[in-house]
Amino acid sequence: MKIGLIKEGKIPTDRRVPFTPKQLSHLSELYKDTLSFYVESSPFRCFSDDEYIQEGIEVVGDISFCDLLMGVKEVPVSQLIPNKSYIFFSHTIKEQPHNRKLLQTVLEKNITLMDYEVLKDEKGNRTVAFGHWAGIVGAYNGLWAYGKKSGLFDLKRAMDCFDKEELDQELGKVQLPPIKIVVTGTGRVGKGVVEILEHVGIRQVGPKELLLQYFDEPVFTVLSTEEYYRRKTDGGYERHELYSFPERYESHFLKFAEVSDILMAASYWDPRAPKLFKMEDIRSEEFSISVMADITCDINGSIPTTLKTSTILHPIYDIERDNFEVLPAFGKQTSISVMAIDNLPTELPRNASEDFGNQLIHHLIPELLKEESKVLDKATIAKEGDLTIEFIFLRDYVNTPED
């Protein structure tokens, strides 16, 4: 099987890769009788063409001879090669309107499309993801924003750090007063956030401690959904019920917003579930959060102040508390500063790519070597010009004409 790493074509260009040069060198040696690897030349990758060549990997201008084409972000419709097999993050399985044309074209061109997002183990858990690095960069950006807003310290941008080691060195500049930070989410993204906060030396406390106690040092707490959702009828909580019938629940997050200075949102949100707070709540003098690092980046989602995405080049926008107007970053001390970048891991592309490649080595490559793979079957959205059984629910989505 010939496997090709494609040049990322989506604008703005993502610098991440599925495999690093050393990983491809390792795989080439390990599977020299069954797999061969090629890299499409690109000036944008975090690993240069020369770095791949130095590891003995062939860099080519035309990748179309490969059997499986691997990327990271969505492939532009004009660049899709008919009758090929692809794997990338397609962002189609939630019926995202902006990618309808992509899936329509995949079907028209008889392309086999697999999606990293639905590579899962026997228990249904995702096996490959960039979430941990989204948490790391998101937390760093939250601290960077607080430093800018308060004027207390000045960090280099994450995207200007060569790697995680340099980013860790930058964190040594953080000097925080006794503020309170609230983190939502206990999964991969949340763990990435905690890694950064602990590296800075911020102490973790329990949710009740954060609410009730005064501290003479900065502290943070991590909230599970039980801490800020309650059943409407009796104030109770059952995790299974929340995930099955989120409309039965309401948020009681405001008590945390009244004592905290920074929110780092890293929790998955179901659109049927209540938002953490209402937009009008930020008008209150009791609402003390001034920096929101919305790592989930759901527009008009769990964090109402996330009115739009921000970008790596322009990571922050402010929200006026009185009229909810979007303002330039740090324009007013009283406004709320929002970080809502939807491709955070690309700010540390070398580390994020290495981690992702290791996951692929353990969870994807062995499946490619099997004559039949249930894992790959379940991760395949389209094949032979049609949706697979697993994704037949997308039929109405792809049959809807483009506006």
GROMACS .gro file of C-alpha atoms in nm:
model
  403
    1MET     CA    1   0.000   0.000   0.000
    2LYS     CA    2   0.131   0.343  -0.096
    3ILE     CA    3   0.040   0.610   0.162
    4GLY     CA    4   0.076   0.978   0.080
    5LEU     CA    5   0.076   1.282   0.308
    6ILE     CA    6  -0.104   1.555   0.114
    7LYS     CA    7  -0.026   1.924   0.115
    8GLU     CA    8  -0.287   2.104   0.327
    9GLY     CA    9  -0.501   2.316   0.097
   10LYS     CA   10  -0.754   2.477   0.328
   11ILE     CA   11  -0.709   2.851   0.385
   12PRO     CA   12  -0.578   2.961   0.633
   13THR     CA   13  -0.324   2.681   0.591
   14ASP     CA   14  -0.284   2.435   0.876
   15ARG     CA   15   0.078   2.349   0.953
   16ARG     CA   16   0.010   2.015   1.126
   17VAL     CA   17   0.090   1.677   0.968
   18PRO     CA   18  -0.036   1.322   1.030
   19PHE     CA   19   0.321   1.192   1.075
   20THR     CA   20   0.656   1.353   1.154
   21PRO     CA   21   0.966   1.270   0.947
   22LYS     CA   22   1.106   1.040   1.215
   23GLN     CA   23   0.774   0.859   1.248
   24LEU     CA   24   0.759   0.794   0.874
   25SER     CA   25   1.118   0.671   0.880
   26HIS     CA   26   1.028   0.431   1.163
   27LEU     CA   27   0.716   0.308   0.983
   28SER     CA   28   0.902   0.265   0.654
   29GLU     CA   29   1.156   0.039   0.820
   30LEU     CA   30   0.900  -0.151   1.028
   31TYR     CA   31   0.665  -0.221   0.737
   32LYS     CA   32   0.908  -0.210   0.442
   33ASP     CA   33   0.746  -0.512   0.276
   34THR     CA   34   0.386  -0.388   0.303
   35LEU     CA   35   0.372  -0.008   0.330
   36SER     CA   36   0.555   0.274   0.154
   37PHE     CA   37   0.523   0.643   0.239
   38TYR     CA   38   0.544   0.958   0.029
   39VAL     CA   39   0.506   1.327   0.111
   40GLU     CA   40   0.360   1.592  -0.118
   41SER     CA   41   0.589   1.894  -0.126
   42SER     CA   42   0.462   2.187   0.081
   43PRO     CA   43   0.617   2.517   0.193
   44PHE     CA   44   0.378   2.549   0.486
   45ARG     CA   45   0.430   2.241   0.702
   46CYS     CA   46   0.586   2.265   1.046
   47PHE     CA   47   0.829   1.998   0.921
   48SER     CA   48   1.004   2.105   0.601
   49ASP     CA   49   1.047   1.898   0.286
   50ASP     CA   50   1.417   1.871   0.371
   51GLU     CA   51   1.343   1.722   0.712
   52TYR     CA   52   1.148   1.441   0.542
   53ILE     CA   53   1.417   1.392   0.277
   54GLN     CA   54   1.686   1.368   0.548
   55GLU     CA   55   1.488   1.078   0.699
   56GLY     CA   56   1.483   0.899   0.365
   57ILE     CA   57   1.121   0.983   0.277
   58GLU     CA   58   1.049   1.064  -0.086
   59VAL     CA   59   0.899   1.410  -0.139
   60VAL     CA   60   0.696   1.441  -0.460
   61GLY     CA   61   0.509   1.706  -0.654
   62ASP     CA   62   0.226   1.474  -0.759
   63ILE     CA   63   0.076   1.247  -0.494
   64SER     CA   64  -0.201   1.098  -0.707
   65PHE     CA   65  -0.029   0.759  -0.749
   66CYS     CA   66  -0.080   0.676  -0.379
   67ASP     CA   67  -0.355   0.442  -0.258
   68LEU     CA   68  -0.439   0.627   0.065
   69LEU     CA   69  -0.411   1.005   0.096
   70MET     CA   70  -0.376   1.143   0.449
   71GLY     CA   71  -0.435   1.502   0.556
   72VAL     CA   72  -0.545   1.695   0.862
   73LYS     CA   73  -0.810   1.953   0.769
   74GLU     CA   74  -1.081   1.938   0.502
   75VAL     CA   75  -0.950   1.902   0.147
   76PRO     CA   76  -1.077   2.180  -0.084
   77VAL     CA   77  -1.333   2.044  -0.328
   78SER     CA   78  -1.122   2.143  -0.628
   79GLN     CA   79  -0.827   1.939  -0.499
   80LEU     CA   80  -1.011   1.608  -0.445
   81ILE     CA   81  -0.877   1.334  -0.673
   82PRO     CA   82  -1.146   1.097  -0.811
   83ASN     CA   83  -1.150   0.728  -0.718
   84LYS     CA   84  -0.903   0.769  -0.430
   85SER     CA   85  -0.917   0.686  -0.060
   86TYR     CA   86  -0.876   0.974   0.185
   87ILE     CA   87  -0.862   1.017   0.560
   88PHE     CA   88  -0.886   1.361   0.725
   89PHE     CA   89  -1.111   1.560   0.959
   90SER     CA   90  -1.404   1.621   0.722
   91HIS     CA   91  -1.631   1.802   0.969
   92THR     CA   92  -1.939   1.662   0.796
   93ILE     CA   93  -2.085   1.410   1.041
   94LYS     CA   94  -2.271   1.680   1.236
   95GLU     CA   95  -2.419   1.801   0.906
   96GLN     CA   96  -2.209   2.116   0.903
   97PRO     CA   97  -2.362   2.333   0.625
   98HIS     CA   98  -2.028   2.477   0.512
   99ASN     CA   99  -1.898   2.129   0.427
  100ARG     CA  100  -2.204   1.991   0.246
  101LYS     CA  101  -2.041   2.053  -0.092
  102LEU     CA  102  -1.734   1.861   0.023
  103LEU     CA  103  -1.932   1.545   0.097
  104GLN     CA  104  -2.140   1.584  -0.219
  105THR     CA  105  -1.819   1.600  -0.423
  106VAL     CA  106  -1.671   1.299  -0.242
  107LEU     CA  107  -1.973   1.098  -0.355
  108GLU     CA  108  -1.968   1.237  -0.708
  109LYS     CA  109  -1.599   1.152  -0.750
  110ASN     CA  110  -1.637   0.799  -0.613
  111ILE     CA  111  -1.399   0.874  -0.325
  112THR     CA  112  -1.364   0.653  -0.018
  113LEU     CA  113  -1.364   0.890   0.279
  114MET     CA  114  -1.256   0.795   0.628
  115ASP     CA  115  -1.265   1.043   0.915
  116TYR     CA  116  -1.030   1.051   1.215
  117GLU     CA  117  -1.315   1.175   1.432
  118VAL     CA  118  -1.493   0.838   1.408
  119LEU     CA  119  -1.193   0.611   1.459
  120LYS     CA  120  -1.302   0.438   1.781
  121ASP     CA  121  -1.211   0.140   1.995
  122GLU     CA  122  -1.440  -0.148   2.093
  123LYS     CA  123  -1.593   0.062   2.372
  124GLY     CA  124  -1.677   0.345   2.134
  125ASN     CA  125  -1.404   0.579   2.259
  126ARG     CA  126  -1.219   0.797   2.010
  127THR     CA  127  -0.863   0.677   1.956
  128VAL     CA  128  -0.702   0.971   1.771
  129ALA     CA  129  -0.752   1.338   1.847
  130PHE     CA  130  -0.576   1.671   1.894
  131GLY     CA  131  -0.785   1.762   2.201
  132HIS     CA  132  -0.501   1.755   2.453
  133TRP     CA  133  -0.308   2.014   2.253
  134ALA     CA  134  -0.617   2.229   2.210
  135GLY     CA  135  -0.633   2.238   2.590
  136ILE     CA  136  -0.264   2.324   2.626
  137VAL     CA  137  -0.271   2.609   2.373
  138GLY     CA  138  -0.614   2.729   2.485
  139ALA     CA  139  -0.503   2.761   2.847
  140TYR     CA  140  -0.182   2.936   2.744
  141ASN     CA  141  -0.381   3.180   2.532
  142GLY     CA  142  -0.615   3.245   2.824
  143LEU     CA  143  -0.319   3.337   3.044
  144TRP     CA  144  -0.167   3.543   2.760
  145ALA     CA  145  -0.495   3.735   2.731
  146TYR     CA  146  -0.513   3.798   3.106
  147GLY     CA  147  -0.157   3.931   3.099
  148LYS     CA  148  -0.243   4.167   2.815
  149LYS     CA  149  -0.567   4.281   2.976
  150SER     CA  150  -0.419   4.339   3.319
  151GLY     CA  151  -0.079   4.464   3.206
  152LEU     CA  152   0.086   4.239   3.467
  153PHE     CA  153   0.299   4.029   3.231
  154ASP     CA  154   0.366   3.984   2.861
  155LEU     CA  155   0.398   3.638   2.703
  156LYS     CA  156   0.517   3.549   2.355
  157ARG     CA  157   0.236   3.415   2.140
  158ALA     CA  158   0.209   3.036   2.137
  159MET     CA  159   0.240   3.035   1.758
  160ASP     CA  160   0.578   3.210   1.792
  161CYS     CA  161   0.716   2.939   2.021
  162PHE     CA  162   0.918   2.674   1.838
  163ASP     CA  163   0.776   2.395   2.052
  164LYS     CA  164   0.626   2.308   2.390
  165GLU     CA  165   0.963   2.346   2.561
  166GLU     CA  166   0.986   2.712   2.459
  167LEU     CA  167   0.621   2.765   2.555
  168ASP     CA  168   0.695   2.623   2.902
  169GLN     CA  169   0.984   2.868   2.937
  170GLU     CA  170   0.750   3.156   2.851
  171LEU     CA  171   0.512   3.048   3.126
  172GLY     CA  172   0.783   3.134   3.376
  173LYS     CA  173   0.692   3.500   3.315
  174VAL     CA  174   0.338   3.458   3.448
  175GLN     CA  175   0.281   3.659   3.764
  176LEU     CA  176  -0.076   3.634   3.888
  177PRO     CA  177  -0.252   3.806   4.176
  178PRO     CA  178  -0.486   3.593   4.391
  179ILE     CA  179  -0.739   3.537   4.112
  180LYS     CA  180  -0.975   3.242   4.066
  181ILE     CA  181  -0.988   3.037   3.745
  182VAL     CA  182  -1.274   2.805   3.664
  183VAL     CA  183  -1.226   2.520   3.415
  184THR     CA  184  -1.510   2.316   3.264
  185GLY     CA  185  -1.435   1.973   3.122
  186THR     CA  186  -1.250   1.668   3.251
  187GLY     CA  187  -1.159   1.499   2.920
  188ARG     CA  188  -0.853   1.531   2.697
  189VAL     CA  189  -0.901   1.904   2.645
  190GLY     CA  190  -0.955   1.969   3.015
  191LYS     CA  191  -0.647   1.768   3.108
  192GLY     CA  192  -0.443   1.983   2.867
  193VAL     CA  193  -0.570   2.295   3.045
  194VAL     CA  194  -0.479   2.154   3.385
  195GLU     CA  195  -0.128   2.066   3.262
  196ILE     CA  196  -0.062   2.433   3.183
  197LEU     CA  197  -0.213   2.570   3.504
  198GLU     CA  198  -0.012   2.325   3.713
  199HIS     CA  199   0.305   2.411   3.523
  200VAL     CA  200   0.254   2.775   3.620
  201GLY     CA  201   0.221   2.663   3.981
  202ILE     CA  202  -0.145   2.750   4.027
  203ARG     CA  203  -0.304   2.539   4.299
  204GLN     CA  204  -0.615   2.333   4.230
  205VAL     CA  205  -0.899   2.354   4.482
  206GLY     CA  206  -1.241   2.197   4.503
  207PRO     CA  207  -1.549   2.372   4.358
  208LYS     CA  208  -1.691   2.447   4.704
  209GLU     CA  209  -1.359   2.588   4.821
  210LEU     CA  210  -1.347   2.817   4.518
  211LEU     CA  211  -1.697   2.943   4.596
  212LEU     CA  212  -1.663   2.992   4.970
  213GLN     CA  213  -1.302   3.062   5.058
  214TYR     CA  214  -1.065   3.356   5.016
  215PHE     CA  215  -0.714   3.277   4.893
  216ASP     CA  216  -0.397   3.484   4.899
  217GLU     CA  217  -0.270   3.304   4.587
  218PRO     CA  218  -0.415   3.221   4.243
  219VAL     CA  219  -0.622   2.902   4.239
  220PHE     CA  220  -0.829   2.705   3.991
  221THR     CA  221  -1.101   2.445   4.005
  222VAL     CA  222  -1.222   2.192   3.747
  223LEU     CA  223  -1.597   2.150   3.715
  224SER     CA  224  -1.773   1.837   3.599
  225THR     CA  225  -2.126   1.881   3.465
  226GLU     CA  226  -2.266   1.783   3.806
  227GLU     CA  227  -2.130   2.107   3.950
  228TYR     CA  228  -2.317   2.340   3.717
  229TYR     CA  229  -2.622   2.153   3.582
  230ARG     CA  230  -2.927   2.052   3.783
  231ARG     CA  231  -3.262   1.900   3.699
  232LYS     CA  232  -3.533   2.161   3.659
  233THR     CA  233  -3.792   1.972   3.862
  234ASP     CA  234  -3.605   1.895   4.183
  235GLY     CA  235  -3.246   2.018   4.151
  236GLY     CA  236  -3.114   1.663   4.124
  237TYR     CA  237  -2.855   1.525   3.885
  238GLU     CA  238  -2.807   1.198   3.697
  239ARG     CA  239  -2.525   1.188   3.444
  240HIS     CA  240  -2.699   0.942   3.209
  241GLU     CA  241  -3.018   1.147   3.213
  242LEU     CA  242  -2.829   1.469   3.140
  243TYR     CA  243  -2.666   1.320   2.832
  244SER     CA  244  -2.987   1.152   2.713
  245PHE     CA  245  -3.232   1.433   2.795
  246PRO     CA  246  -3.029   1.754   2.843
  247GLU     CA  247  -3.339   1.966   2.792
  248ARG     CA  248  -3.455   1.854   3.138
  249TYR     CA  249  -3.167   2.043   3.300
  250GLU     CA  250  -3.079   2.404   3.378
  251SER     CA  251  -2.752   2.576   3.455
  252HIS     CA  252  -2.651   2.709   3.794
  253PHE     CA  253  -2.307   2.824   3.679
  254LEU     CA  254  -2.360   3.189   3.775
  255LYS     CA  255  -2.238   3.135   4.130
  256PHE     CA  256  -1.895   3.048   3.982
  257ALA     CA  257  -1.905   3.348   3.746
  258GLU     CA  258  -1.956   3.575   4.049
  259VAL     CA  259  -1.629   3.469   4.217
  260SER     CA  260  -1.401   3.386   3.920
  261ASP     CA  261  -1.179   3.600   3.698
  262ILE     CA  262  -1.101   3.361   3.409
  263LEU     CA  263  -1.314   3.090   3.249
  264MET     CA  264  -1.145   2.815   3.048
  265ALA     CA  265  -1.423   2.621   2.875
  266ALA     CA  266  -1.312   2.273   2.770
  267SER     CA  267  -1.630   2.069   2.804
  268TYR     CA  268  -1.828   1.907   2.522
  269TRP     CA  269  -2.168   2.074   2.481
  270ASP     CA  270  -2.489   1.930   2.338
  271PRO     CA  271  -2.697   2.196   2.157
  272ARG     CA  272  -3.001   2.066   2.345
  273ALA     CA  273  -2.838   2.144   2.678
  274PRO     CA  274  -2.868   2.481   2.854
  275LYS     CA  275  -2.599   2.743   2.811
  276LEU     CA  276  -2.376   2.811   3.110
  277PHE     CA  277  -2.527   3.157   3.151
  278LYS     CA  278  -2.745   3.405   2.963
  279MET     CA  279  -2.599   3.694   2.768
  280GLU     CA  280  -2.783   3.946   2.983
  281ASP     CA  281  -2.607   3.804   3.291
  282ILE     CA  282  -2.282   3.976   3.193
  283ARG     CA  283  -2.447   4.314   3.254
  284SER     CA  284  -2.451   4.245   3.626
  285GLU     CA  285  -2.177   4.392   3.843
  286GLU     CA  286  -2.171   4.054   4.019
  287PHE     CA  287  -2.044   3.884   3.701
  288SER     CA  288  -1.668   3.900   3.759
  289ILE     CA  289  -1.521   3.689   3.477
  290SER     CA  290  -1.323   3.920   3.247
  291VAL     CA  291  -1.138   3.667   3.028
  292MET     CA  292  -1.306   3.372   2.858
  293ALA     CA  293  -1.091   3.115   2.683
  294ASP     CA  294  -1.358   2.919   2.496
  295ILE     CA  295  -1.157   2.620   2.382
  296THR     CA  296  -1.474   2.441   2.273
  297CYS     CA  297  -1.539   2.728   2.029
  298ASP     CA  298  -1.909   2.658   1.978
  299ILE     CA  299  -2.057   2.969   1.816
  300ASN     CA  300  -2.360   3.077   2.021
  301GLY     CA  301  -2.303   2.758   2.220
  302SER     CA  302  -2.243   2.691   2.588
  303ILE     CA  303  -2.062   3.026   2.625
  304PRO     CA  304  -2.301   3.299   2.499
  305THR     CA  305  -2.021   3.556   2.459
  306THR     CA  306  -1.867   3.342   2.183
  307LEU     CA  307  -2.040   3.531   1.904
  308LYS     CA  308  -1.783   3.437   1.641
  309THR     CA  309  -1.454   3.256   1.604
  310SER     CA  310  -1.131   3.443   1.652
  311THR     CA  311  -0.816   3.360   1.455
  312ILE     CA  312  -0.459   3.276   1.537
  313LEU     CA  313  -0.351   3.614   1.399
  314HIS     CA  314  -0.629   3.796   1.587
  315PRO     CA  315  -0.695   3.570   1.886
  316ILE     CA  316  -0.907   3.800   2.102
  317TYR     CA  317  -1.215   4.014   2.065
  318ASP     CA  318  -1.399   4.197   2.340
  319ILE     CA  319  -1.769   4.199   2.427
  320GLU     CA  320  -1.921   4.519   2.565
  321ARG     CA  321  -2.115   4.424   2.877
  322ASP     CA  322  -2.400   4.673   2.830
  323ASN     CA  323  -2.497   4.626   2.467
  324PHE     CA  324  -2.305   4.306   2.373
  325GLU     CA  325  -2.121   4.488   2.094
  326VAL     CA  326  -1.806   4.321   1.959
  327LEU     CA  327  -1.506   4.548   2.024
  328PRO     CA  328  -1.136   4.533   1.937
  329ALA     CA  329  -0.928   4.333   2.184
  330PHE     CA  330  -0.855   4.499   2.518
  331GLY     CA  331  -1.028   4.817   2.407
  332LYS     CA  332  -1.205   4.869   2.741
  333GLN     CA  333  -1.100   4.744   3.081
  334THR     CA  334  -1.462   4.669   3.174
  335SER     CA  335  -1.540   4.456   2.868
  336ILE     CA  336  -1.507   4.077   2.851
  337SER     CA  337  -1.218   3.943   2.641
  338VAL     CA  338  -1.299   3.629   2.443
  339MET     CA  339  -1.055   3.377   2.291
  340ALA     CA  340  -1.238   3.143   2.051
  341ILE     CA  341  -0.987   2.993   1.806
  342ASP     CA  342  -1.115   2.678   1.634
  343ASN     CA  343  -0.776   2.530   1.535
  344LEU     CA  344  -0.568   2.582   1.849
  345PRO     CA  345  -0.330   2.284   1.810
  346THR     CA  346  -0.180   2.435   1.495
  347GLU     CA  347  -0.014   2.697   1.717
  348LEU     CA  348   0.214   2.418   1.844
  349PRO     CA  349   0.215   2.208   1.529
  350ARG     CA  350   0.534   2.008   1.584
  351ASN     CA  351   0.432   1.873   1.923
  352ALA     CA  352   0.069   1.825   1.828
  353SER     CA  353   0.168   1.638   1.511
  354GLU     CA  354   0.409   1.408   1.694
  355ASP     CA  355   0.145   1.315   1.950
  356PHE     CA  356  -0.118   1.263   1.680
  357GLY     CA  357   0.121   1.051   1.473
  358ASN     CA  358   0.189   0.827   1.773
  359GLN     CA  359  -0.185   0.773   1.810
  360LEU     CA  360  -0.213   0.684   1.441
  361ILE     CA  361   0.078   0.440   1.470
  362HIS     CA  362  -0.101   0.255   1.749
  363HIS     CA  363  -0.460   0.276   1.629
  364LEU     CA  364  -0.471   0.328   1.250
  365ILE     CA  365  -0.171   0.154   1.096
  366PRO     CA  366  -0.252  -0.192   1.244
  367GLU     CA  367  -0.606  -0.164   1.101
  368LEU     CA  368  -0.471  -0.080   0.754
  369LEU     CA  369  -0.274  -0.404   0.758
  370LYS     CA  370  -0.582  -0.620   0.817
  371GLU     CA  371  -0.770  -0.776   0.528
  372GLU     CA  372  -1.092  -0.667   0.696
  373SER     CA  373  -1.123  -0.403   0.967
  374LYS     CA  374  -1.443  -0.326   1.153
  375VAL     CA  375  -1.273  -0.017   1.296
  376LEU     CA  376  -1.208   0.127   0.950
  377ASP     CA  377  -1.549   0.021   0.824
  378LYS     CA  378  -1.713   0.220   1.102
  379ALA     CA  379  -1.488   0.518   1.031
  380THR     CA  380  -1.575   0.520   0.660
  381ILE     CA  381  -1.833   0.781   0.567
  382ALA     CA  382  -1.847   0.726   0.190
  383LYS     CA  383  -1.752   0.439  -0.039
  384GLU     CA  384  -1.827   0.339  -0.399
  385GLY     CA  385  -2.021   0.658  -0.464
  386ASP     CA  386  -2.260   0.625  -0.171
  387LEU     CA  387  -2.284   0.678   0.202
  388THR     CA  388  -2.203   0.376   0.415
  389ILE     CA  389  -2.462   0.215   0.642
  390GLU     CA  390  -2.305   0.386   0.945
  391PHE     CA  391  -2.364   0.728   0.789
  392ILE     CA  392  -2.682   0.679   0.592
  393PHE     CA  393  -2.838   0.939   0.824
  394LEU     CA  394  -2.647   1.204   0.624
  395ARG     CA  395  -2.854   1.136   0.311
  396ASP     CA  396  -3.088   1.434   0.351
  397TYR     CA  397  -2.785   1.649   0.431
  398VAL     CA  398  -2.604   1.561   0.106
  399ASN     CA  399  -2.923   1.574  -0.102
  400THR     CA  400  -2.995   1.932   0.001
  401PRO     CA  401  -2.900   2.165  -0.287
  402GLU     CA  402  -2.635   2.427  -0.229
  403ASP     CA  403  -2.772   2.777  -0.168
   0.00000   0.00000   0.00000
